[in-house]
Structures are given as C-alpha cells and as structure tokens.
Amino acid sequence: MSCQTPIIVALDFPTRDAALALAGRLDPSACRVKVGKELFTRCGPSIVEDLQAKGFDVFLDLKFHDIPNTTAMAVKAAAELGVWMVNVHCSGGLRMMQACREVLEQSGGARPLLIGVTVLTSMEQADLADLGLDIDPRQQVLRLAALAERAGLDGLVCSAQEATALKAQSPGLQLVTPGIRPSGSAADDQRRILTPAQAMAAGSDFLVIGRPISQAADPAGALAQVLAELG
Ligand SMILES: O=c1ccn([C@@H]2O[C@H](COP(=O)(O)O)[C@@H](O)[C@H]2O)c(=O)[nH]1
C-alpha cells in the first residue's frame, strides 16, 4: 500500500494488543507507523511483521548508538525485517554512520531509509549545557546534520524548529520531525515543538505524532483533523 501523507503515528504502547488495536483503527494509506523502544522491547520483531501484514510501512525507531560494527549489524537486522525506515544517533560519529550506510549498500535490493537522530526534541539549551555542550540546540543540530550528510545518510530526526535552516544547509536530506503538537495539545515532555501546519511550512518531510493521536478519545478522528489542517 503506498502512503500519500507525511504522518507517522508513534505506537508507544506496553502491549501488542494495544498497539494493534490502534493500528486497526488507522488506515495504512493515511499514515505510517513507528515502533519504538517500549513496544519493540515488549514484543520483539513479530510486532513489526504484524503491522506490515496490516499494510503499514514501519519506522523502526530504536535509535541505535554503539560502536560502528555493532550499530551496522543492528541496522542490517532491521533491514532484513523489511522496515521502511531505521535510525541511529548521529552522535555515534562519522565512522559509525558510514558503517551503517555501507552495510545497507552491500545488502542490495530494497533497503530502509537510514536516518540520523540529531538533538532529541525533548531537549533545550539547558539540557545540552548539563552535558557539557555550551551550544544552542540549532547549532548542534546543524553540526550533526553536516556529519550525517558526509556519512551518506538519507535524512535526519530533528525538531521542525530547525527544518528551515536544515533545508538551506542540506537540501537533500529528508527531515523527520517529532515534537509535533496540534494547537491546544499538551506539550508533555517535548520542548522544541511546532504544530503540523507550521512544521510542513518549515520544511519537514515527515511528522511523527504520538500522544496527540494515540491518547485521543478518537484516534482516527484526531489523525483526520491533522490531515485536514494540512489540506
Ligand atoms: O527527538 C526525538 C526523537 C524521537 N522521538 C519519538 O517520537 C515520538 C513522539 O511522541 P509524542 O507522544 O508525539 O511526543 C516518541 O515515540 C519519541 O520516542 C521524539 O519525540 N523526539
């Protein structure tokens, strides 16, 4: 099934039943889905297969971060699951990202998009300072983006707040942006947020939306409202 919208719904649930119940209320032509650390750790690779069987493209959001060989082998395993998108932390460094790209090139055939996580959307300048990084989040994102581009990655996870600057610096990279909050929604633990329409106007290619859809009384209705807002 080919998906025409930029929406990726985060299935952040503690059980297979809960994740599949939400997936069952969504249309695979209206959104892709994201399997993250909680769901994957609970259910393992079979949850990816279950979602693919329902017709969904799956973004495996495990944010691999390790030495080059270990990370590349994890990316290879994800590719063998047939996921649509997989990601690694850019802060693993140039050689790590290059190893991941190379392992996908060597595998031949259809391969997932390889995306680099820059600065988590839950972080603001004070959080970077706590890590000893005396830098504005946007500057750190741009720095990591340049490294990801050198490594040959397909795109980045970033805040939509950085999308315009990133498209100017690295127009070839796909921008995957969590921290999306329809107006009136709670920010929760997110710090660098934009609305869906603001994010698309800024240059995002894909919008990751979790709780505003998954915790809504009517998740399909919440998704439809976002799509309507995007026109
Ligand atoms: O920088 C990042 C990277 C990943 N995420 C993930 O996106 C979703 C967002 O969920 P919400 O409920 O819409 O906040 C979640 O699965 C995160 O793990 C992110 O938020 N920021």
XYZ file of C-alpha atoms and ligand atoms in Angstrom:
252
model
C 0.000 0.000 0.000
C 1.522 3.368 -0.908
C 1.135 6.049 1.717
C 0.468 9.573 0.420
C 0.663 11.526 3.679
C 3.616 12.689 5.767
C 2.173 11.426 9.059
C 3.937 8.749 11.101
C 1.937 7.662 14.150
C 4.085 6.595 17.122
C 2.738 3.359 18.603
C 4.134 3.880 22.100
C 2.254 1.135 23.943
C 3.191 -1.525 26.510
C 1.342 -4.390 24.786
C 0.890 -5.905 21.337
C -2.898 -5.814 21.785
C -2.920 -2.079 22.498
C -0.646 -1.306 19.531
C -2.624 -3.487 17.132
C -5.914 -2.080 18.417
C -4.788 1.431 17.482
C -3.345 0.242 14.166
C -6.688 -1.405 13.443
C -8.384 1.994 13.729
C -5.939 3.650 11.303
C -5.751 3.485 7.523
C -2.325 2.490 6.119
C -2.883 4.830 3.187
C -3.338 7.745 5.625
C -0.299 7.237 7.846
C 2.794 5.184 8.517
C 3.519 3.786 11.984
C 6.523 3.925 14.285
C 7.663 1.122 16.574
C 9.857 2.425 19.362
C 11.832 1.091 22.283
C 8.917 0.240 24.592
C 6.845 -1.739 22.097
C 9.821 -3.475 20.481
C 11.304 -4.483 23.830
C 7.942 -5.904 24.907
C 7.034 -7.689 21.668
C 10.162 -8.200 19.572
C 10.367 -8.329 15.776
C 6.978 -10.027 15.400
C 5.202 -6.730 16.116
C 6.866 -5.285 13.013
C 5.653 -8.257 10.972
C 2.119 -7.904 12.375
C 1.980 -4.239 11.367
C 3.417 -4.945 7.922
C 0.758 -7.639 7.463
C -1.852 -4.942 8.105
C -0.343 -2.918 5.243
C 1.686 -0.367 7.207
C 5.136 0.977 6.381
C 7.071 0.673 9.659
C 9.650 3.120 11.014
C 11.771 1.131 13.488
C 12.763 3.878 15.923
C 15.391 2.167 18.083
C 17.942 4.998 17.776
C 20.962 2.711 17.646
C 24.060 4.198 19.316
C 27.134 1.977 19.676
C 30.483 1.241 18.059
C 30.450 1.074 14.240
C 30.353 -2.718 13.827
C 27.635 -3.283 16.445
C 25.452 -0.499 15.086
C 25.879 -1.577 11.468
C 24.873 -5.153 12.320
C 21.774 -3.875 14.127
C 20.861 -1.779 11.081
C 21.373 -4.859 8.875
C 18.997 -6.842 11.113
C 16.408 -4.065 10.834
C 16.759 -4.067 7.040
C 16.173 -7.812 6.991
C 12.892 -7.189 8.834
C 11.805 -5.125 5.837
C 11.263 -1.891 7.737
C 10.707 1.304 5.769
C 12.937 3.485 7.964
C 15.582 2.888 10.650
C 17.651 5.316 12.684
C 20.937 5.752 14.529
C 22.250 8.556 16.740
C 24.458 10.987 14.793
C 26.494 11.417 17.988
C 27.830 7.895 17.368
C 30.120 9.664 14.928
C 31.072 9.692 11.260
C 32.620 6.224 11.094
C 29.625 4.646 12.793
C 27.173 6.276 10.376
C 29.331 5.351 7.364
C 29.436 1.709 8.507
C 25.625 1.680 8.672
C 25.256 3.145 5.195
C 27.824 0.702 3.780
C 26.137 -2.359 5.282
C 22.846 -1.327 3.680
C 24.516 -0.734 0.301
C 26.156 -4.155 0.451
C 22.869 -5.886 1.218
C 21.467 -4.854 -2.210
C 17.772 -4.724 -3.116
C 15.214 -2.599 -1.349
C 16.646 -1.012 1.755
C 15.243 1.142 4.530
C 15.834 4.857 4.727
C 18.736 5.446 7.134
C 18.060 8.450 9.352
C 20.306 10.175 11.911
C 18.956 11.430 15.223
C 20.367 14.897 15.931
C 19.248 16.543 19.213
C 16.195 14.977 20.869
C 13.113 17.198 20.671
C 12.715 16.877 24.444
C 15.964 18.816 24.944
C 16.572 22.539 25.235
C 19.719 24.601 25.685
C 19.946 23.944 29.446
C 19.898 20.180 28.825
C 22.815 20.490 26.410
C 24.663 22.625 28.965
C 24.177 19.836 31.536
C 26.013 17.546 29.100
C 28.882 19.998 28.800
C 27.706 21.232 25.400
C 27.750 25.037 25.552
C 25.840 25.448 22.312
C 22.407 26.419 21.026
C 20.389 23.273 20.049
C 20.007 24.576 16.485
C 23.783 24.909 16.068
C 24.326 21.390 17.409
C 21.636 20.043 15.048
C 23.294 21.759 12.065
C 26.687 20.398 13.088
C 25.387 16.815 13.406
C 23.458 17.194 10.145
C 26.647 18.081 8.273
C 28.260 14.930 9.687
C 25.272 12.795 8.686
C 25.403 14.219 5.176
C 29.126 13.379 4.906
C 28.307 9.830 6.002
C 25.714 9.494 3.235
C 22.621 9.165 5.412
C 19.187 9.681 3.869
C 17.879 12.091 6.461
C 17.598 13.364 9.992
C 15.385 13.277 13.055
C 15.208 16.853 14.342
C 12.717 19.401 15.576
C 10.650 21.142 12.919
C 12.022 24.328 14.509
C 15.307 23.528 12.739
C 13.767 22.426 9.430
C 14.169 25.673 7.506
C 17.840 26.045 8.467
C 18.489 22.376 7.675
C 16.850 22.541 4.248
C 19.083 25.531 3.474
C 22.216 23.707 4.622
C 21.434 20.153 3.393
C 18.544 20.222 0.901
C 18.976 16.539 0.006
C 18.237 15.224 3.494
C 14.733 14.044 4.451
C 13.549 15.663 7.682
C 11.619 13.515 10.154
C 10.206 15.697 12.908
C 8.725 14.575 16.224
C 7.662 17.197 18.771
C 4.515 17.888 16.756
C 1.649 19.351 18.746
C -1.678 20.418 17.213
C -2.657 23.759 18.750
C -4.215 23.277 22.160
C -2.420 19.949 22.808
C -0.245 19.470 25.869
C 3.496 19.677 25.176
C 4.141 16.788 27.606
C 7.913 16.190 27.859
C 8.606 17.797 24.473
C 10.447 21.134 24.380
C 11.107 22.066 20.727
C 7.590 21.814 19.254
C 5.555 23.126 16.307
C 2.034 22.493 15.025
C 1.586 20.163 11.999
C 0.960 23.071 9.613
C 3.913 25.071 10.962
C 6.159 22.012 10.627
C 5.219 21.401 6.999
C 5.647 25.102 6.177
C 9.111 24.998 7.764
C 10.211 22.121 5.519
C 9.509 18.882 7.393
C 9.090 15.838 5.153
C 7.547 13.553 7.793
C 5.708 14.425 11.018
C 5.952 11.966 13.925
C 2.874 12.221 16.134
C 2.339 10.058 19.204
C 0.180 11.026 22.170
C -1.973 13.659 20.408
C -3.298 10.747 18.302
C -2.680 7.603 20.382
C -4.192 9.046 23.581
C -7.097 10.804 21.867
C -10.622 9.549 22.575
C -10.992 9.167 18.801
C -7.517 8.494 17.332
C -8.750 8.165 13.740
C -10.612 11.446 14.149
C -7.508 13.129 15.579
C -5.477 11.915 12.591
C -8.173 13.113 10.181
C -8.130 16.526 11.848
C -4.346 16.793 11.391
C -4.650 15.775 7.732
C -7.442 18.308 7.204
C -5.248 21.017 8.747
C -2.534 20.163 6.229
C -5.016 20.490 3.354
O 13.980 13.650 19.036
C 13.090 12.784 19.130
C 13.223 11.523 18.595
C 12.192 10.633 18.702
N 11.046 10.960 19.318
C 9.965 9.955 19.378
O 8.798 10.470 18.728
C 7.634 10.146 19.442
C 6.938 11.406 19.857
O 5.800 11.079 20.627
P 4.819 12.200 21.203
O 3.865 11.416 22.040
O 4.162 12.854 19.997
O 5.616 13.173 21.999
C 8.061 9.263 20.616
O 7.902 7.917 20.221
C 9.544 9.563 20.780
O 10.270 8.434 21.210
C 10.913 12.204 19.864
O 9.869 12.549 20.459
N 11.937 13.095 19.737
